[in-house]
């Protein structure tokens, strides 16, 4: 099956700890994105990457870090510097080559709770 | 920054009725997309309308785009209980470098 997987589905973290959320895609998409969603809110862009070994900050990058060492993988680290990390995190990918229109495909999400 | 804003924030209808959701945005766009999210799940792409299109259909979905008013509407006809979800518009703004900006969504409840 083609698609995007995120793990884990639920994650609990103590204050002061870093935690890494996994995102893998087998759609051969160039671009990958991380969003944060708070209750009753839309999605806010954290980081995005259009090519391996390159990524850009989104609207709310502070307290987060990413890497893009492989085309299919785009892990997100929530650091202890993120003041309010409890949220639902969504990963997405899209094919931005060849005149495509940036339809994004989403993973099932990871719900992070800081205790 | 919030580009798209959906209206209403919540909508409750009976099965079989039509549901209309609106989206307003602020800057020029390449395209506008609508997504659906079931509670606690990822988003699913529904339909994309390009800036030079005025109307598009997909099954029971009808999307219109008015670039002069910077607004779009999503119509779901003959709604079903399974249509209960949140619906988001997302804009691909010109010069955005392939980023999408999402609105806060409309929560649609279809009562059986």
Tab-separated table of C-alpha atoms in Angstrom:
chain	number	residue	atom	x	y	z
A	1	UNK	CA	0.000	0.000	0.000
A	2	UNK	CA	1.214	3.500	-0.804
A	3	UNK	CA	0.871	6.196	1.774
A	4	UNK	CA	2.246	8.050	4.743
A	5	UNK	CA	2.797	6.507	8.116
A	6	UNK	CA	3.334	8.277	11.401
A	7	UNK	CA	4.404	6.734	14.640
A	8	UNK	CA	3.569	6.519	17.383
A	9	UNK	CA	-0.156	7.307	17.370
A	10	UNK	CA	-0.045	8.513	20.984
A	11	UNK	CA	3.015	9.845	22.783
A	12	UNK	CA	3.463	11.004	26.330
A	13	UNK	CA	6.413	13.075	27.407
A	14	UNK	CA	7.602	14.574	30.633
A	15	UNK	CA	8.418	18.263	30.711
A	16	UNK	CA	12.016	18.961	29.778
A	17	UNK	CA	12.381	15.939	27.503
A	18	UNK	CA	12.975	15.960	23.778
A	19	UNK	CA	10.855	13.600	21.694
A	20	UNK	CA	11.019	12.587	18.034
A	21	UNK	CA	7.975	11.906	15.876
A	22	UNK	CA	8.393	9.648	12.879
A	23	UNK	CA	7.008	10.276	9.380
A	24	UNK	CA	7.634	7.941	6.427
A	25	UNK	CA	6.175	8.030	2.919
A	26	UNK	CA	6.435	5.608	0.014
A	27	UNK	CA	4.734	7.844	-2.536
A	28	UNK	CA	8.049	9.055	-3.974
A	29	UNK	CA	7.003	12.613	-3.194
A	30	UNK	CA	9.576	15.375	-3.203
A	31	UNK	CA	8.021	17.589	-0.568
A	32	UNK	CA	7.163	16.804	3.038
A	33	UNK	CA	5.522	18.954	5.679
A	34	UNK	CA	4.888	19.018	9.431
A	35	UNK	CA	1.808	20.703	10.866
A	36	UNK	CA	0.530	21.263	14.342
A	37	UNK	CA	-3.198	21.231	15.126
A	38	UNK	CA	-4.676	22.472	18.387
A	39	UNK	CA	-8.286	21.720	19.434
A	40	UNK	CA	-10.826	23.470	17.222
A	41	UNK	CA	-8.075	25.039	15.172
A	42	UNK	CA	-6.698	24.725	11.696
A	43	UNK	CA	-3.272	23.472	10.768
A	44	UNK	CA	-0.178	25.556	11.342
A	45	UNK	CA	2.999	24.811	9.411
A	46	UNK	CA	6.057	23.939	11.483
A	47	UNK	CA	8.681	22.932	8.899
A	48	UNK	CA	8.720	21.786	5.313
A	49	UNK	CA	11.209	20.226	2.940
A	50	UNK	CA	11.193	20.173	-0.837
A	51	UNK	CA	14.331	18.128	-1.368
A	52	UNK	CA	16.642	15.829	0.538
A	53	UNK	CA	19.077	17.598	2.873
A	54	UNK	CA	17.141	20.846	2.700
A	55	UNK	CA	14.257	22.222	4.773
A	56	UNK	CA	12.673	25.555	5.650
A	57	UNK	CA	10.947	26.984	8.701
A	58	UNK	CA	7.224	27.373	8.637
A	59	UNK	CA	5.129	29.735	10.702
A	60	UNK	CA	5.795	28.181	14.118
A	61	UNK	CA	9.263	26.563	13.961
A	62	UNK	CA	10.516	27.692	17.362
A	63	UNK	CA	11.158	24.750	19.678
A	64	UNK	CA	11.144	22.203	16.849
A	65	UNK	CA	13.812	20.671	14.639
A	66	UNK	CA	13.743	18.386	11.592
A	67	UNK	CA	16.043	16.459	9.289
A	68	UNK	CA	15.642	15.168	5.731
A	69	UNK	CA	18.407	12.647	5.164
A	70	UNK	CA	16.258	10.394	2.974
A	71	UNK	CA	13.500	11.254	0.510
A	72	UNK	CA	11.000	9.017	2.276
A	73	UNK	CA	11.635	10.178	5.850
A	74	UNK	CA	11.080	13.509	7.627
A	75	UNK	CA	11.296	13.122	11.438
A	76	UNK	CA	10.262	15.967	13.735
A	77	UNK	CA	11.895	16.562	17.108
A	78	UNK	CA	9.925	18.471	19.696
A	79	UNK	CA	12.522	19.976	21.993
A	80	UNK	CA	12.255	21.106	25.587
A	81	UNK	CA	12.344	24.676	24.272
A	82	UNK	CA	8.818	24.294	22.878
A	83	UNK	CA	6.724	25.934	25.581
A	84	UNK	CA	3.371	24.319	24.806
A	85	UNK	CA	3.987	21.083	22.915
A	86	UNK	CA	0.757	19.257	23.705
A	87	UNK	CA	-1.012	19.026	20.339
A	88	UNK	CA	-1.916	16.813	17.392
A	89	UNK	CA	0.933	16.611	14.872
A	90	UNK	CA	0.295	15.863	11.220
A	91	UNK	CA	2.804	14.983	8.534
A	92	UNK	CA	2.037	15.412	4.836
A	93	UNK	CA	3.742	14.965	1.503
A	94	UNK	CA	3.180	16.195	-2.016
A	95	UNK	CA	4.613	15.900	-5.482
A	96	UNK	CA	5.653	19.378	-6.551
A	97	UNK	CA	7.453	18.416	-9.733
A	98	UNK	CA	6.210	18.604	-13.286
A	99	UNK	CA	3.489	21.202	-12.897
A	100	UNK	CA	1.497	19.324	-10.257
A	101	UNK	CA	-0.757	21.314	-8.024
A	102	UNK	CA	0.498	20.492	-4.559
A	103	UNK	CA	-2.316	18.262	-3.377
A	104	UNK	CA	-1.073	17.062	-0.021
A	105	UNK	CA	-1.423	13.566	1.372
A	106	UNK	CA	-1.610	13.285	5.138
A	107	UNK	CA	-0.568	10.692	7.664
A	108	UNK	CA	-2.877	9.609	10.514
A	109	UNK	CA	-1.234	11.957	13.031
A	110	UNK	CA	0.534	11.684	16.373
A	111	UNK	CA	-1.116	13.017	19.509
A	112	UNK	CA	1.558	14.321	21.876
A	113	UNK	CA	0.756	14.977	25.504
A	114	UNK	CA	3.217	16.558	27.905
A	115	UNK	CA	2.721	15.445	31.489
B	1	UNK	CA	-0.673	33.742	9.272
B	2	UNK	CA	-4.232	32.657	8.540
B	3	UNK	CA	-5.036	32.924	4.854
B	4	UNK	CA	-8.321	31.060	4.589
B	5	UNK	CA	-11.224	31.514	6.952
B	6	UNK	CA	-14.199	29.163	6.808
B	7	UNK	CA	-17.743	30.111	7.583
B	8	UNK	CA	-19.712	28.935	9.464
B	9	UNK	CA	-17.551	27.476	12.220
B	10	UNK	CA	-20.162	24.773	12.794
B	11	UNK	CA	-23.114	23.501	10.791
B	12	UNK	CA	-25.730	20.938	11.794
B	13	UNK	CA	-28.164	19.522	9.232
B	14	UNK	CA	-30.408	16.514	8.652
B	15	UNK	CA	-29.503	13.651	6.376
B	16	UNK	CA	-30.548	14.366	2.815
B	17	UNK	CA	-30.134	18.133	3.111
B	18	UNK	CA	-27.436	20.102	1.338
B	19	UNK	CA	-24.518	21.628	3.241
B	20	UNK	CA	-22.740	24.779	2.140
B	21	UNK	CA	-19.457	25.988	3.593
B	22	UNK	CA	-17.635	29.146	2.636
B	23	UNK	CA	-13.998	30.145	2.616
B	24	UNK	CA	-12.501	33.605	2.318
B	25	UNK	CA	-8.852	34.365	1.733
B	26	UNK	CA	-6.639	37.403	1.525
B	27	UNK	CA	-3.992	37.152	-1.206
B	28	UNK	CA	-3.770	35.984	-4.816
B	29	UNK	CA	-3.706	32.241	-5.196
B	30	UNK	CA	-2.541	29.546	-7.593
B	31	UNK	CA	-5.250	27.198	-6.418
B	32	UNK	CA	-7.615	26.513	-3.534
B	33	UNK	CA	-8.178	23.077	-2.059
B	34	UNK	CA	-10.747	21.537	0.245
B	35	UNK	CA	-9.895	18.837	2.742
B	36	UNK	CA	-11.925	16.717	5.108
B	37	UNK	CA	-10.886	15.507	8.571
B	38	UNK	CA	-12.703	12.927	10.632
B	39	UNK	CA	-12.240	13.351	14.356
B	40	UNK	CA	-8.717	12.456	15.462
B	41	UNK	CA	-7.566	11.476	11.974
B	42	UNK	CA	-5.448	12.914	9.196
B	43	UNK	CA	-6.821	15.125	6.458
B	44	UNK	CA	-8.095	13.768	3.173
B	45	UNK	CA	-7.962	15.808	-0.015
B	46	UNK	CA	-11.393	16.350	-1.578
B	47	UNK	CA	-11.072	18.706	-4.492
B	48	UNK	CA	-8.763	21.322	-5.987
B	49	UNK	CA	-9.838	24.337	-8.017
B	50	UNK	CA	-7.345	26.408	-9.940
B	51	UNK	CA	-7.389	30.186	-9.983
B	52	UNK	CA	-8.637	30.271	-13.587
B	53	UNK	CA	-11.566	27.943	-12.841
B	54	UNK	CA	-14.946	29.068	-11.518
B	55	UNK	CA	-16.660	25.807	-10.678
B	56	UNK	CA	-15.734	22.185	-10.240
B	57	UNK	CA	-17.685	19.025	-9.438
B	58	UNK	CA	-16.698	15.716	-7.923
B	59	UNK	CA	-19.503	13.308	-7.105
B	60	UNK	CA	-21.736	15.042	-4.537
B	61	UNK	CA	-19.269	17.894	-4.121
B	62	UNK	CA	-19.462	21.209	-5.912
B	63	UNK	CA	-16.846	23.897	-5.419
B	64	UNK	CA	-17.013	27.444	-6.690
B	65	UNK	CA	-14.287	30.066	-6.737
B	66	UNK	CA	-14.703	33.811	-7.057
B	67	UNK	CA	-11.263	35.362	-7.278
B	68	UNK	CA	-12.673	38.900	-7.426
B	69	UNK	CA	-14.228	38.367	-3.987
B	70	UNK	CA	-11.425	36.092	-2.819
B	71	UNK	CA	-13.913	33.472	-1.745
B	72	UNK	CA	-14.855	29.865	-2.368
B	73	UNK	CA	-17.752	27.658	-1.394
B	74	UNK	CA	-18.082	23.913	-0.935
B	75	UNK	CA	-21.512	22.381	-1.443
B	76	UNK	CA	-22.232	18.821	-0.367
B	77	UNK	CA	-25.506	17.619	-1.818
B	78	UNK	CA	-27.784	14.943	-0.349
B	79	UNK	CA	-25.695	14.715	2.797
B	80	UNK	CA	-25.215	11.481	4.713
B	81	UNK	CA	-24.353	10.797	8.341
B	82	UNK	CA	-20.943	9.630	7.106
B	83	UNK	CA	-20.239	13.175	5.873
B	84	UNK	CA	-19.931	14.281	9.502
B	85	UNK	CA	-16.424	15.738	9.740
B	86	UNK	CA	-14.456	18.979	9.746
B	87	UNK	CA	-13.874	20.621	6.386
B	88	UNK	CA	-10.909	22.866	5.702
B	89	UNK	CA	-10.016	25.105	2.832
B	90	UNK	CA	-6.355	25.553	1.991
B	91	UNK	CA	-4.819	28.109	-0.305
B	92	UNK	CA	-1.713	27.797	-2.389
B	93	UNK	CA	-0.801	31.471	-2.495
B	94	UNK	CA	1.271	32.888	-5.331
B	95	UNK	CA	4.897	33.047	-4.314
B	96	UNK	CA	4.300	30.758	-1.346
B	97	UNK	CA	6.957	28.266	-2.386
B	98	UNK	CA	4.547	25.312	-2.443
B	99	UNK	CA	3.178	25.928	1.023
B	100	UNK	CA	-0.506	25.580	1.807
B	101	UNK	CA	-2.237	27.786	4.353
B	102	UNK	CA	-5.232	26.232	6.090
B	103	UNK	CA	-8.288	27.835	7.612
B	104	UNK	CA	-9.749	26.855	10.983
B	105	UNK	CA	-12.395	24.651	9.426
B	106	UNK	CA	-16.129	24.089	9.512
B	107	UNK	CA	-17.439	21.284	11.709
B	108	UNK	CA	-20.308	19.627	9.843
B	109	UNK	CA	-22.693	17.370	11.719
B	110	UNK	CA	-25.204	15.383	9.681
B	111	UNK	CA	-27.963	13.965	11.847
B	112	UNK	CA	-29.569	10.677	10.785
